[in-house]
Coordinates of C-alpha atoms in Angstrom, one line a residue:
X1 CA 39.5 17.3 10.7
X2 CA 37.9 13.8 9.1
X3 CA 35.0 14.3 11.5
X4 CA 34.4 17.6 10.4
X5 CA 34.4 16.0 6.6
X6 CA 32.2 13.2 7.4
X7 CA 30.0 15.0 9.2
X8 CA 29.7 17.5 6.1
X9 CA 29.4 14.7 4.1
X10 CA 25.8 13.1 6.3
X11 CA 24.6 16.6 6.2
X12 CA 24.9 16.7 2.0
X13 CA 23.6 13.4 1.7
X14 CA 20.6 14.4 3.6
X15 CA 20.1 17.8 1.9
X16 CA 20.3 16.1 -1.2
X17 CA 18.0 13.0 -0.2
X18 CA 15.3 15.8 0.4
X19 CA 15.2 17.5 -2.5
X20 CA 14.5 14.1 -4.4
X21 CA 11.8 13.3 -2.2
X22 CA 10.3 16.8 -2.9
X23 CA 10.7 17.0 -6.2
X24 CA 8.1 14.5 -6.8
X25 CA 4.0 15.5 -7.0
X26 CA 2.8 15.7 -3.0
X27 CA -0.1 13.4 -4.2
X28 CA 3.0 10.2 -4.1
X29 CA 3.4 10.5 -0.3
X30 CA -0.2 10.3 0.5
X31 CA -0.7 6.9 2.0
X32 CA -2.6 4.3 0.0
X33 CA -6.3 4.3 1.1
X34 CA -8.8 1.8 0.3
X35 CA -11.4 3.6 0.6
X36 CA -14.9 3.3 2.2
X37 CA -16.7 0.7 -0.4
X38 CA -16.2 -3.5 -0.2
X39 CA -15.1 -3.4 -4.2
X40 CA -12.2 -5.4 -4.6
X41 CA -10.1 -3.5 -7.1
X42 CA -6.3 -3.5 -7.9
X43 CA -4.9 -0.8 -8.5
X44 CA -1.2 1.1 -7.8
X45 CA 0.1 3.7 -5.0
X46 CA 3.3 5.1 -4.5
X47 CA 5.2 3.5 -1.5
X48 CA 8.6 5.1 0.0
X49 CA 9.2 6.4 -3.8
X50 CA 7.8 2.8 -5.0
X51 CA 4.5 1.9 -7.0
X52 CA 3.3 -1.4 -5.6
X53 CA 0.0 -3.0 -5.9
X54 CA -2.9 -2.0 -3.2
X55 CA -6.8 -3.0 -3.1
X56 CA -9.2 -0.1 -3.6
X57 CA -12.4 -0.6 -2.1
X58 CA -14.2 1.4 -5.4
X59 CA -14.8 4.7 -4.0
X60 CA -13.4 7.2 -1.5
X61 CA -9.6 6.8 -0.9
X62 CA -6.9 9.6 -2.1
X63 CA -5.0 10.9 -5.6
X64 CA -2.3 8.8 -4.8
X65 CA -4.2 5.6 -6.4
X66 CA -3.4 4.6 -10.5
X67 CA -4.8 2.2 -12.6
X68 CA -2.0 0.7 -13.7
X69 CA 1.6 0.3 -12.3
X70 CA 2.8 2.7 -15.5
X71 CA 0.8 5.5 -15.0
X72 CA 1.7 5.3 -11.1
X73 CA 5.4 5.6 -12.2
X74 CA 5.0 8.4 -15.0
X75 CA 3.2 10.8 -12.4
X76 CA 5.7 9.6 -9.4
X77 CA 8.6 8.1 -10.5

């Protein structure tokens, strides 16, 4: 009977752990991409639900690349 609970319990968890990761913009889980230029250029991606600091070459790359760690966080929390 407590495995049956426990094991309903994992299975909610992970229901619930994928609707969060869902519910942001698809753009967020795009990996970082530097693009294909040698610019050296800080700038913000969203990492495992995150925004940390990347290096965009200055031209190419993907959406998932902000200017500043703020507007990274507004768009994908």
């Amino acid at each position: 009977m407590n495995a049956k609970i426990v094991a309903l319990l994992i299975v909610v968890g992970f229901v619930g752990m994928f609707n969060v990761a869902t519910a942001a913009d698809p753009l967020c889980s795009l990996e970082p991409a530097v693009g294909l230029c040698k610019a050296s250029i800080p700038r913000f991606a969203s990492v495992g639900g995150k925004c940390q600091e990347f290096i965009y070459g200055g031209c190419g790359g993907n959406a998932n690349n902000f200017q500043t760690q703020a507007e990274c966080e507004a768009k994908c929390g």
